[in-house]
mmCIF file of C-alpha atoms in Angstrom:
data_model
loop_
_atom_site.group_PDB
_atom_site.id
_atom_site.type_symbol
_atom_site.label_atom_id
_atom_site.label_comp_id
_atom_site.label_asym_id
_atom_site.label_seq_id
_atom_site.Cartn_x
_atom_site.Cartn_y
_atom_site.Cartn_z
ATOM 1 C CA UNK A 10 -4.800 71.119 6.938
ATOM 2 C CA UNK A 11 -0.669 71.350 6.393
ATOM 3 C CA UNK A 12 0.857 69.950 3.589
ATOM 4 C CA UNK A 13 3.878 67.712 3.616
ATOM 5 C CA UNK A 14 6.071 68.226 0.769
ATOM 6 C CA UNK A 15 8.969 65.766 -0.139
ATOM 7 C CA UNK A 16 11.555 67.065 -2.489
ATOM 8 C CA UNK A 17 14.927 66.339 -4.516
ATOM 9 C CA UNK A 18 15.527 69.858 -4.610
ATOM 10 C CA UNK A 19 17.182 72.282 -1.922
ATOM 11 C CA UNK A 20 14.578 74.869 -0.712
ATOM 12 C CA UNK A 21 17.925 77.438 -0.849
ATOM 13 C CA UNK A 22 19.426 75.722 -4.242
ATOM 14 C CA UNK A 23 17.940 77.433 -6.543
ATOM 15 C CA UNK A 24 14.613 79.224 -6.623
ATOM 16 C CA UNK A 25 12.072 77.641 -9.374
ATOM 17 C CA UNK A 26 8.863 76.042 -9.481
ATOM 18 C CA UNK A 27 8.235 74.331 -5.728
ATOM 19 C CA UNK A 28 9.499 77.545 -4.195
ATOM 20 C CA UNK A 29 6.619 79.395 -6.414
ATOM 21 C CA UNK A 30 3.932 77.398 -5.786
ATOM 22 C CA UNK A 31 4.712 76.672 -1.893
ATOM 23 C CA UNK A 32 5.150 80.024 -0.684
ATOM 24 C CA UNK A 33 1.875 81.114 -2.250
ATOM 25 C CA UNK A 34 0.553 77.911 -0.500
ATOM 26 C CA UNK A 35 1.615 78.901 2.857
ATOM 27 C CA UNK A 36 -1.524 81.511 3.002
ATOM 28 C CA UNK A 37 -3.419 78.561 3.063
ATOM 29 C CA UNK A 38 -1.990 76.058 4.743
ATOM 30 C CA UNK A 39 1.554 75.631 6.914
ATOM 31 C CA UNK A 40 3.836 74.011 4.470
ATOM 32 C CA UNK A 41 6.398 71.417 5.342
ATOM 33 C CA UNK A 42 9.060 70.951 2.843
ATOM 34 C CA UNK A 43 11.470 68.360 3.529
ATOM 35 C CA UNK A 44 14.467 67.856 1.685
ATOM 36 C CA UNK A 45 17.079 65.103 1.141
ATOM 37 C CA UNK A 46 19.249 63.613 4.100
ATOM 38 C CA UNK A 47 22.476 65.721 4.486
ATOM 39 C CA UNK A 48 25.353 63.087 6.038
ATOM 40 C CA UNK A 49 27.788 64.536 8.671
ATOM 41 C CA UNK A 50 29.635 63.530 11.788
ATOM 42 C CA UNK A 51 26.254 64.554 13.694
ATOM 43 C CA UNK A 52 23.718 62.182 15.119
ATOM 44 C CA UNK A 53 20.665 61.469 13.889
ATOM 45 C CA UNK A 54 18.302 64.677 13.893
ATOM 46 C CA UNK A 55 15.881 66.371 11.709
ATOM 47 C CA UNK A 56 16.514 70.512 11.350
ATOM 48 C CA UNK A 57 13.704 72.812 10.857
ATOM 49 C CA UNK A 58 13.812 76.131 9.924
ATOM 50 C CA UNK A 59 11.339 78.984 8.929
ATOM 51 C CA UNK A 60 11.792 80.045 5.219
ATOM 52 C CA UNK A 61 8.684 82.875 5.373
ATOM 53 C CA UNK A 62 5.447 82.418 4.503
ATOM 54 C CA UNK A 63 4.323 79.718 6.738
ATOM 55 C CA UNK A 64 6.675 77.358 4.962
ATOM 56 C CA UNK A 65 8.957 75.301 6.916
ATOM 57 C CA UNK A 66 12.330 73.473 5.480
ATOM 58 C CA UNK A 67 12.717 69.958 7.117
ATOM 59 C CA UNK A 68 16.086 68.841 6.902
ATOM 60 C CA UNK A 69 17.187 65.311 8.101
ATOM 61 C CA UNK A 70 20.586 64.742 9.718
ATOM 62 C CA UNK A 71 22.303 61.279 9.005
ATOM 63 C CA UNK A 72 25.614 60.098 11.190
ATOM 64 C CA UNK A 73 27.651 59.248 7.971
ATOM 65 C CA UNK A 74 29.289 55.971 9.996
ATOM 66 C CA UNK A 75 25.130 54.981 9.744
ATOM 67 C CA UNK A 76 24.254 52.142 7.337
ATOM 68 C CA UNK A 77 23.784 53.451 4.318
ATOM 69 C CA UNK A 78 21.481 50.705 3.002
ATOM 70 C CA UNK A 79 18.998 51.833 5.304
ATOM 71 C CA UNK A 80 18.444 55.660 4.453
ATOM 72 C CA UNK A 81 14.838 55.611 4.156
ATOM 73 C CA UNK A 82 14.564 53.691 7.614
ATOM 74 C CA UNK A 83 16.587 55.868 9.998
ATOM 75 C CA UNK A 84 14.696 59.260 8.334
ATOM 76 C CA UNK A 85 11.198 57.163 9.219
ATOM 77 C CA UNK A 86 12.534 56.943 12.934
ATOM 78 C CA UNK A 87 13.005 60.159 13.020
ATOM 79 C CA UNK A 88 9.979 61.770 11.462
ATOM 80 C CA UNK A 89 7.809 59.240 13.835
ATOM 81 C CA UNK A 90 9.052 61.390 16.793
ATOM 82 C CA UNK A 91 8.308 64.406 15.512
ATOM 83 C CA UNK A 92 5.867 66.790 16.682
ATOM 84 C CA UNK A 93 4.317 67.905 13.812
ATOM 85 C CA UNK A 94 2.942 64.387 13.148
ATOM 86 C CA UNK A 95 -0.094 65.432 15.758
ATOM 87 C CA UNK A 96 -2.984 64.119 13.358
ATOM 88 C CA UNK A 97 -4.019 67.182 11.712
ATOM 89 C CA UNK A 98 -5.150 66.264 8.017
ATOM 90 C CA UNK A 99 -2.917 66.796 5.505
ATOM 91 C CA UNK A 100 -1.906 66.974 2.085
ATOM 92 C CA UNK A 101 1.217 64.839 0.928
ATOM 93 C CA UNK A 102 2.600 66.452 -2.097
ATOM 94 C CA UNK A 103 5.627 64.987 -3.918
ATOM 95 C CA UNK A 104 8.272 66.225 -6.283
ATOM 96 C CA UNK A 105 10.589 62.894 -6.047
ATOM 97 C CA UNK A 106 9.047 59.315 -6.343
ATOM 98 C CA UNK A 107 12.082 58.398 -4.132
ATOM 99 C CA UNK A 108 10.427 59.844 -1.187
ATOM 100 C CA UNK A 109 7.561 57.705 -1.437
ATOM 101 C CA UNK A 110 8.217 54.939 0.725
ATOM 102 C CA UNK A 111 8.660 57.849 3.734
ATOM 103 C CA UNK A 112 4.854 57.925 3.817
ATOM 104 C CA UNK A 113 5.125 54.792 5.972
ATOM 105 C CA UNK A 114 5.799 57.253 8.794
ATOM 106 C CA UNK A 115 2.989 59.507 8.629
ATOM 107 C CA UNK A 116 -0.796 58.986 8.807
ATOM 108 C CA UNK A 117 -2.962 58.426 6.091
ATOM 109 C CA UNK A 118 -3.107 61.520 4.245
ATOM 110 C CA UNK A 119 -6.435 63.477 3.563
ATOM 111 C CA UNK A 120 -4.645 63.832 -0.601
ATOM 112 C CA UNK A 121 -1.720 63.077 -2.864
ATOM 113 C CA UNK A 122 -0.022 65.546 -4.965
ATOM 114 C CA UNK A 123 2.620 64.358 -7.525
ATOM 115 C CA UNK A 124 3.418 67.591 -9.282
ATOM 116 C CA UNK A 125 5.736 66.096 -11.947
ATOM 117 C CA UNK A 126 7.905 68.983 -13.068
ATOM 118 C CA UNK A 127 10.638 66.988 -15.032
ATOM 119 C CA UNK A 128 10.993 63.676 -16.683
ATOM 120 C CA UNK A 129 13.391 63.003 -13.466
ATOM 121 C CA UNK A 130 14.713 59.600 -14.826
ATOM 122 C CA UNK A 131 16.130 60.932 -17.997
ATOM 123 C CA UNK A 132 18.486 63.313 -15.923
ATOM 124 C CA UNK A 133 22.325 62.214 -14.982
ATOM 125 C CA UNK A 134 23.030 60.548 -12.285
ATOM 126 C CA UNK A 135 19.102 59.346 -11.986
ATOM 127 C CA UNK A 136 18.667 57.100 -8.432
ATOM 128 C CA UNK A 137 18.318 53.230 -9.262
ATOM 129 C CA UNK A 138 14.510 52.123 -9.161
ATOM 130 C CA UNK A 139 13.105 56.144 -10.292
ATOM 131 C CA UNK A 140 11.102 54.817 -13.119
ATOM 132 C CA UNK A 141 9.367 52.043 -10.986
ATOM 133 C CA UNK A 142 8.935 54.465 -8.039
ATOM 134 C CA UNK A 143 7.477 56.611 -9.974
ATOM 135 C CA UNK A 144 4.841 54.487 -11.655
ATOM 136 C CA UNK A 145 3.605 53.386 -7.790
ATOM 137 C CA UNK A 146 3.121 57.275 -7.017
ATOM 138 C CA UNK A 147 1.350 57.774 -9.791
ATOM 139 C CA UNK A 148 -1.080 54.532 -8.786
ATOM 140 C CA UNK A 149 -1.368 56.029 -5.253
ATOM 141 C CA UNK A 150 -1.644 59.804 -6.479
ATOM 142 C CA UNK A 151 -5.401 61.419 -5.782
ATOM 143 C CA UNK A 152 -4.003 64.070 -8.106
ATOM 144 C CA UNK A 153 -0.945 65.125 -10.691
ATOM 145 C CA UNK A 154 0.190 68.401 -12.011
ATOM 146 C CA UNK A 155 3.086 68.008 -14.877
ATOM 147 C CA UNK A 156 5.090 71.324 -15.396
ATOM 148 C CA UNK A 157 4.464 71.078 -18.952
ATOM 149 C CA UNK A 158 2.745 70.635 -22.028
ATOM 150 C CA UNK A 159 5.023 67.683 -23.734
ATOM 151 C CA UNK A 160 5.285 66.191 -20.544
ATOM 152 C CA UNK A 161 1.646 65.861 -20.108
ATOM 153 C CA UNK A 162 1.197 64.750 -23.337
ATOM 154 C CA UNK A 163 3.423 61.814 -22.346
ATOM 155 C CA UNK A 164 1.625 60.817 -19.345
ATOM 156 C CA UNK A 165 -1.951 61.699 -19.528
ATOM 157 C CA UNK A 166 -2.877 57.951 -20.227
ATOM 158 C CA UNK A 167 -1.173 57.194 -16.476
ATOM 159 C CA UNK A 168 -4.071 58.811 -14.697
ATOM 160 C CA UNK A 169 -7.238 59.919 -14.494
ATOM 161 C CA UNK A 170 -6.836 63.298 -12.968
ATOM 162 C CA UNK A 171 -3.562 64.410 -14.564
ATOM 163 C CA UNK A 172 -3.238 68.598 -15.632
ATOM 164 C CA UNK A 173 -0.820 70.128 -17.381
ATOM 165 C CA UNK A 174 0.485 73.345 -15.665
ATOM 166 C CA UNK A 175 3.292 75.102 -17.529
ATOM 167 C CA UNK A 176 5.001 76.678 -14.734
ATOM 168 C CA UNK A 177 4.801 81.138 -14.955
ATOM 169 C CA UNK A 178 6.431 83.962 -14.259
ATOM 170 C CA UNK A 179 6.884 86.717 -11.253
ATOM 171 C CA UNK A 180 5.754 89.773 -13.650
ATOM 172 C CA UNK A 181 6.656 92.379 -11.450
ATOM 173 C CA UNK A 182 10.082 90.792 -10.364
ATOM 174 C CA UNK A 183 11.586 90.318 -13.917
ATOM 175 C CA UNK A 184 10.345 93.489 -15.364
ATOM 176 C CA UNK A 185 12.276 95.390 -12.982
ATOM 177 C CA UNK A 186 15.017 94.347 -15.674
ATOM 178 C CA UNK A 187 13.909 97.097 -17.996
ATOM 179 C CA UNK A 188 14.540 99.657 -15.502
ATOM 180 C CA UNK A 189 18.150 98.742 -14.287
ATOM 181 C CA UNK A 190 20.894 101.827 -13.839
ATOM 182 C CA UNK A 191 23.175 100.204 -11.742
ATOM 183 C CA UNK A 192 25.398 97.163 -13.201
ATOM 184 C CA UNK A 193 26.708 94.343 -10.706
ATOM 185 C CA UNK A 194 30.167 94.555 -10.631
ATOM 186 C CA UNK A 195 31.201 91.534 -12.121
ATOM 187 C CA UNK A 196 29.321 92.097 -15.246
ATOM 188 C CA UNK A 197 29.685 95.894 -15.345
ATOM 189 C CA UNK A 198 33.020 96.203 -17.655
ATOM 190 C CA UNK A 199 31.859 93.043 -19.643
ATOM 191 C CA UNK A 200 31.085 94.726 -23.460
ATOM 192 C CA UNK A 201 28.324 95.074 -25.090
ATOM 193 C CA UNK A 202 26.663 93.278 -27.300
ATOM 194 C CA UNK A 203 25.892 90.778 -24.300
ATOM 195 C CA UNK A 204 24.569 87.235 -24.873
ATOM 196 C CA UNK A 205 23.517 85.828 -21.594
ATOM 197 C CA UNK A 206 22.125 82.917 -19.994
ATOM 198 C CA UNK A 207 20.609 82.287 -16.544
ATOM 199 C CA UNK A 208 20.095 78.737 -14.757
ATOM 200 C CA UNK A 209 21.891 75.466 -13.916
ATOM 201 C CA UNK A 210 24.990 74.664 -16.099
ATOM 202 C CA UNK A 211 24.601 71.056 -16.222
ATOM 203 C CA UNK A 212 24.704 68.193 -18.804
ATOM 204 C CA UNK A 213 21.089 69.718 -20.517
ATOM 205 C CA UNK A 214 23.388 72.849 -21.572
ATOM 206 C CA UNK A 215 24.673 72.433 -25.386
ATOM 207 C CA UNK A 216 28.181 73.345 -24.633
ATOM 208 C CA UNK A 217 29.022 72.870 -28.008
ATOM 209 C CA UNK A 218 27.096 75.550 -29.395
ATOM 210 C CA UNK A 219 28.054 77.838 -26.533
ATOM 211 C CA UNK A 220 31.556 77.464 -27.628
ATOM 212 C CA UNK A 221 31.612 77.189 -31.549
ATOM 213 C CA UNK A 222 29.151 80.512 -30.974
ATOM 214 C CA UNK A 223 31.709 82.162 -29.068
ATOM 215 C CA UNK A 224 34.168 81.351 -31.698
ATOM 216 C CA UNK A 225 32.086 82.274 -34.502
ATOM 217 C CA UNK A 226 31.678 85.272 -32.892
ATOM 218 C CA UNK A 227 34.618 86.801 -30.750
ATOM 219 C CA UNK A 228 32.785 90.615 -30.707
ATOM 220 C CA UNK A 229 29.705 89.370 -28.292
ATOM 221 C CA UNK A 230 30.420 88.316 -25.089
ATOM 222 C CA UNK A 231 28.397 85.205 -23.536
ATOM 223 C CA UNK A 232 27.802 85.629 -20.041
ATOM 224 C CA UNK A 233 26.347 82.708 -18.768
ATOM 225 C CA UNK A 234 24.727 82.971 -14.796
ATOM 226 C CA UNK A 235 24.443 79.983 -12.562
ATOM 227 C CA UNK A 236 26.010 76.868 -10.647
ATOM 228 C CA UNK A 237 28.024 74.193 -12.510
ATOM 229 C CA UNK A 238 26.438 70.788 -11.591
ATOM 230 C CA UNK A 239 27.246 67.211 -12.572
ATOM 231 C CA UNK A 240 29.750 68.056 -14.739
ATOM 232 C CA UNK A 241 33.307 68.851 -15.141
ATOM 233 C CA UNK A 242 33.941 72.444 -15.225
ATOM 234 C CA UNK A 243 36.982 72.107 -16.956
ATOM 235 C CA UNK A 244 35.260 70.588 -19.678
ATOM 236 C CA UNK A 245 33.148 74.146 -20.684
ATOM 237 C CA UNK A 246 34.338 76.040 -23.463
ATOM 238 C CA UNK A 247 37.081 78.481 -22.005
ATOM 239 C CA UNK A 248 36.764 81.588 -24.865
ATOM 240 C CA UNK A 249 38.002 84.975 -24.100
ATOM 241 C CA UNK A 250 34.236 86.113 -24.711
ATOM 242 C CA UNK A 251 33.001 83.449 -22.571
ATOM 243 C CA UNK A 252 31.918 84.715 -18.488
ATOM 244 C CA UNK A 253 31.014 82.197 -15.901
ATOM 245 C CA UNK A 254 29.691 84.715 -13.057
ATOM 246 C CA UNK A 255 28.735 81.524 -10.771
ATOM 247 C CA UNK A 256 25.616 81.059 -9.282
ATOM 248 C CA UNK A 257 23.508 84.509 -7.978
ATOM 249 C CA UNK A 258 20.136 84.898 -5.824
ATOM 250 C CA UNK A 259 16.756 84.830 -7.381
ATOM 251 C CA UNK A 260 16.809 88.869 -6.141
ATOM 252 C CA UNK A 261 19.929 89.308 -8.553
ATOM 253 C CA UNK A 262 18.836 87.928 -11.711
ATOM 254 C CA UNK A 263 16.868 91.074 -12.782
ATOM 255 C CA UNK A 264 19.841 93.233 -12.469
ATOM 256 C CA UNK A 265 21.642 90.764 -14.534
ATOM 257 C CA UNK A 266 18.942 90.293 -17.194
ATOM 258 C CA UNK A 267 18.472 94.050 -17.733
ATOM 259 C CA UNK A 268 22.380 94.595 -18.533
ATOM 260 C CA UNK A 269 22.255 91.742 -21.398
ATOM 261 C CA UNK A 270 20.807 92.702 -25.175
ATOM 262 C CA UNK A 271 19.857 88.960 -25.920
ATOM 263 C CA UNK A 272 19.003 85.932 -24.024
ATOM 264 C CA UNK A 273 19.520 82.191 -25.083
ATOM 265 C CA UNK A 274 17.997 79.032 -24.161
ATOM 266 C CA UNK A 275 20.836 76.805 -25.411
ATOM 267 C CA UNK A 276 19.767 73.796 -24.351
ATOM 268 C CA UNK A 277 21.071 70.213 -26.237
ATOM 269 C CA UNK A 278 18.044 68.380 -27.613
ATOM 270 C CA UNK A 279 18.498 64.943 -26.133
ATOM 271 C CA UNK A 280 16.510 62.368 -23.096
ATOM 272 C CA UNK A 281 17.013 65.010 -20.305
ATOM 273 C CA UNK A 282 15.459 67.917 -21.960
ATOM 274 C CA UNK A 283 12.621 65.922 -23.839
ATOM 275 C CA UNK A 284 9.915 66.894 -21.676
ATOM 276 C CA UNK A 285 11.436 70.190 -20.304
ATOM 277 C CA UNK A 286 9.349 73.745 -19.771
ATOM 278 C CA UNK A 287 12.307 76.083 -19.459
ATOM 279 C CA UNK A 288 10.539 79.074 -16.604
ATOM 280 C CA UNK A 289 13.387 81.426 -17.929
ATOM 281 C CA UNK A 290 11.431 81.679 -21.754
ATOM 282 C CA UNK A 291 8.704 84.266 -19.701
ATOM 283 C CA UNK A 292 11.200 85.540 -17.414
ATOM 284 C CA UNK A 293 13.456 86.507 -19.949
ATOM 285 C CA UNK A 294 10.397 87.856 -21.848
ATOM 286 C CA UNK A 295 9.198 89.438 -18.760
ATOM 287 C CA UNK A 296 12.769 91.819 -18.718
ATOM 288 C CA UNK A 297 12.100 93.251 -22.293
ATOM 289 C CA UNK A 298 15.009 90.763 -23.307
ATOM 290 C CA UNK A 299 14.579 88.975 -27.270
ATOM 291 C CA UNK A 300 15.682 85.613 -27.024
ATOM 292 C CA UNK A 301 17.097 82.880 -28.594
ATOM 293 C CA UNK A 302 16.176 79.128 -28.067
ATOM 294 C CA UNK A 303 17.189 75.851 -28.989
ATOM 295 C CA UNK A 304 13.950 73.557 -30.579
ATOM 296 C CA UNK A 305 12.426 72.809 -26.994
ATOM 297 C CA UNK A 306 8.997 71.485 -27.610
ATOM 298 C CA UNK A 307 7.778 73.306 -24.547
ATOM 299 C CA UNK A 308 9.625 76.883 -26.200
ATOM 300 C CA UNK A 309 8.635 76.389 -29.956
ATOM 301 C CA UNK A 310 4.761 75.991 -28.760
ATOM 302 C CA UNK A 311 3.930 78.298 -27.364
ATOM 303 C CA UNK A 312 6.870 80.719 -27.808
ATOM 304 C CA UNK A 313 8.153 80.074 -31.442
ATOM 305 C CA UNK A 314 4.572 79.766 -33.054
ATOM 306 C CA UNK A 315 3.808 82.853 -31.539
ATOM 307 C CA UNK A 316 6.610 85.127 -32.872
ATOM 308 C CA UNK A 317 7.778 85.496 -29.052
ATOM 309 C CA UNK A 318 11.283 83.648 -28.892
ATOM 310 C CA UNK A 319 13.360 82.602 -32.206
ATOM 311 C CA UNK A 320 14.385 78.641 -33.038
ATOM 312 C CA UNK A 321 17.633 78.186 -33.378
ATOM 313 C CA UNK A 322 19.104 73.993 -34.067
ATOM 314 C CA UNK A 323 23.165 74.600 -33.916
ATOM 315 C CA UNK A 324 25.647 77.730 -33.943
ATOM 316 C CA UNK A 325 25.535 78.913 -36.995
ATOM 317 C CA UNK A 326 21.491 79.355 -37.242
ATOM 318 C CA UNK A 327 22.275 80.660 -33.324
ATOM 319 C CA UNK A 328 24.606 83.797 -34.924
ATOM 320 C CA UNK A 329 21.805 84.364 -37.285
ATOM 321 C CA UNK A 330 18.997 84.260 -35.139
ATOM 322 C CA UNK A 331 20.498 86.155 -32.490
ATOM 323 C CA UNK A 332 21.809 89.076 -35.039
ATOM 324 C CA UNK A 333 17.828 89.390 -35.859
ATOM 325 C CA UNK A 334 17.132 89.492 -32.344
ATOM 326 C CA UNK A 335 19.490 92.162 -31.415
ATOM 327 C CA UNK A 336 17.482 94.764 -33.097
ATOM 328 C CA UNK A 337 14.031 93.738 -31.220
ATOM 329 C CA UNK A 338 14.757 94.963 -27.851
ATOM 330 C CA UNK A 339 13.326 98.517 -29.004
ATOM 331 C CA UNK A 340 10.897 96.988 -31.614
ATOM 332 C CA UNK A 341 7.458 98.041 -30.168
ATOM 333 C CA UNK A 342 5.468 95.815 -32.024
ATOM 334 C CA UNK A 343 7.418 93.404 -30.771
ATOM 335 C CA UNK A 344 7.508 93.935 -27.205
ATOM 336 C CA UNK A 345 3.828 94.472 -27.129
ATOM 337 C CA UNK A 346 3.267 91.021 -28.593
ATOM 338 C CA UNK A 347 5.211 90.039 -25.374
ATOM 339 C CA UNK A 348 3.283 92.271 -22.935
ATOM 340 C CA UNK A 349 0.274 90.931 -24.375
ATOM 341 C CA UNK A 350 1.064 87.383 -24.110
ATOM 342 C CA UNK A 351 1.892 87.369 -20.756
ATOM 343 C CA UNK A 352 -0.876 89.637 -19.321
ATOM 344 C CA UNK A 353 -2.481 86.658 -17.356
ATOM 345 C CA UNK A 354 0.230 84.424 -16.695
ATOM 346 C CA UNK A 355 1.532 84.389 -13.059
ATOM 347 C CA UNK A 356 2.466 82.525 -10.591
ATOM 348 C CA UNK A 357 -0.518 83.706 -8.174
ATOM 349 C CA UNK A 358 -2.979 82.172 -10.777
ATOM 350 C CA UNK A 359 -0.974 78.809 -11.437
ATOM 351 C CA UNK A 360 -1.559 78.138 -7.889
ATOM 352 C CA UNK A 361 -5.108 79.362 -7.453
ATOM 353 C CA UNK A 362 -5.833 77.263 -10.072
ATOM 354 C CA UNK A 363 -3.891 74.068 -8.875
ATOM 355 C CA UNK A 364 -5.691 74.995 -5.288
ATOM 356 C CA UNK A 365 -9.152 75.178 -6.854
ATOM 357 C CA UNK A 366 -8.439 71.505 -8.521
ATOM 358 C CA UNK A 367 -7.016 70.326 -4.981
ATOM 359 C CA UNK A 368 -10.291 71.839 -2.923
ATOM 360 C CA UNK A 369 -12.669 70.090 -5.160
ATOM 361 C CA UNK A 370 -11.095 66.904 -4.641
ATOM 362 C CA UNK A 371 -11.089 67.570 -1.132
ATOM 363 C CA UNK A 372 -14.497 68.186 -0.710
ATOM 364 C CA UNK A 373 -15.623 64.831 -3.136
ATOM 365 C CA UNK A 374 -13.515 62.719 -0.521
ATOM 366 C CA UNK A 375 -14.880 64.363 2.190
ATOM 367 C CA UNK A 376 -18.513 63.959 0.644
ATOM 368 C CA UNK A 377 -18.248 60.016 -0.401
ATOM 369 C CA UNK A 378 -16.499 59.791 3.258
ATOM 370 C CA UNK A 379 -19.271 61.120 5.129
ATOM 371 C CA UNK A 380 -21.687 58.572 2.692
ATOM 372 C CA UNK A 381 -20.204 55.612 3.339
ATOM 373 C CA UNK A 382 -20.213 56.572 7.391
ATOM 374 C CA UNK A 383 -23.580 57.247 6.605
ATOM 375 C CA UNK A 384 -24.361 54.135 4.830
ATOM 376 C CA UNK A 385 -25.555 55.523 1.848
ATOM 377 C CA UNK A 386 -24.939 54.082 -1.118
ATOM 378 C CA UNK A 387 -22.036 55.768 -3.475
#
């Protein structure tokens, strides 16, 4: 069994959900991820490299004097000459509905994964035709996984066999944040109190209360960590106490978390963070850091109910909330509500569970398969 995985994201982007769950899936079964067509002065070829684990990252080459109306047709031709299509069973598991109609290439697969980690269509710059893509992948879908709670809730009635699974949290990778002595340069002669934030800066960050924050408060520093993505750069809030350290390796962020005193979720409550399940509440919570969230759905239950993260709506609750959660960070009662909570979350039993779901629906297929060959009644 391999599993073909088709993907919006870049394996080497940054490192969330499908990098979690496929590299634990490569002890099982060689993984395949292939990414969106990259356009150059090339010809046509795909590129495959190792990534570890026995995943591999399948990268299509486009000629960029190609027709561009015809994408999905000159990545077919070149996935029907490739080896790997030898017949072995497989699993096609999708994170983009786009990639859908590239199944044309490739044999009947033994299964069909949709995990659904994001309301896609209510990002910017959504393709054309992602809303009706997606509702024929969920039709032809043996199976879907949603990467949270809310987002569940919004499409359980799509499906029959529809789970929600929150994505987790590397334990042992974030808590090395409570034991950092040596600052990264760039942050190192920042002040104290920090503020940070870690992830993309794109149009789901509430710039507004980053800035007005800043203002409101010109003796913490905000030190926010990550790429700037489909939008302006110029159009961030530019404070004195404001640090844009650009985008860092999954390795750094522990060394980045441990240096800060609280961490914020500042997300704008609007279409493209509806359904959201932000993985950085239990990372953050995993580095002995308070934090400090906007009223995400996905963060207020469990998180807020629970005492874990504070609620904050717009700056000026933000400046209280975070003043409170400056003195938790040594609070013991506190951080052992934390270290409770997360005890059994991980990333090694989000997948074992997701693989136990996917086995059993292997072996019913397999069982009404051999039936019918059988001519039994099913």
């Amino acid at each position: 069994m391999k599993i073909f995985c088709f993907s919006h994201l870049r394996w080497n982007f940054v490192y969330q959900r499908p990098q979690h769950l496929l590299s634990r899936a490569g002890a099982s079964f060689p993984v395949f991820y292939i990414e969106e067509p990259v356009f150059g002065p090339q010809q046509d070829r795909l590129e495959i490299r190792e990534a570890g684990n026995q995943v591999n990252v399948v990268v299509p080459y486009l000629n960029e004097s190609g027709d561009r109306r015809d994408i999905t047709s000159s990545i077919r031709e070149l996935l029907n000459k490739w080896e790997e299509l030898d017949g072995t069973p497989f699993i096609a598991w999708f994170y983009t509905p786009m990639a859908l109609d590239l199944l044309d290439a490739f044999p009947e697969p033994a299964l069909i994964v949709y995990d659904c980690m994001d309301e896609l269509s209510a990002f910017r710059f959504a393709p054309a035709g992602l809303k009706e893509k997606e509702q024929v992948l969920i039709s032809r879908a043996d199976i879907i996984f949603t990467g949270g709670v809310s987002l569940y809730e919004a499409k359980k009635h799509l499906h029959d066999i529809i789970y929600a699974v929150p994505s987790s949290i590397d334990k042992e990778h974030f808590s090395k944040a409570q034991t950092v002595k040596n600052e990264p340069g760039d942050q190192l002669n920042i002040p104290h109190p920090r503020i940070g934030f870690f992830g993309v800066i794109d149009e789901r960050l509430d710039i507004d209360i980053i800035g007005e924050l800043a203002r409101r408060r010109p003796d913490w520093q905000l030190v926010l960590v990550g790429p700037t993505v489909k939008i302006d750069p110029a159009t961030l809030p530019a404070e004195n106490n404001i640090h844009y350290l650009g985008s860092k390796s999954y390795d750094e962020l522990p060394v980045y978390l441990g240096g800060w005193d609280v961490a914020i979720i500042p997300f704008a409550i609007n279409e493209s963070t509806e359904f959201i399940s932000p993985t950085k509440t239990p990372e953050y919570l995993a580095g002995g850091i308070p934090v400090v969230s906007t009223p995400i759905r996905d963060v207020v239950n469990p998180y807020g109910v629970n005492g874990l993260v504070s609620i904050a709506s717009n700056a000026a609750e933000f400046e209280e909330a975070v003043s409170g959660a400056l003195q938790l960070k040594e609070n013991s009662g506190w951080k052992n509500q934390v270290k409770e909570f997360l005890a059994d979350m991980s990333w090694d039993n989000t997948w074992n569970n997701m693989l136990q779901k996917i086995t059993r629906l292997l072996e019913n297929k397999s069982t009404i398969s051999t039936k019918k060959k059988e001519g039994l009644h099913v």
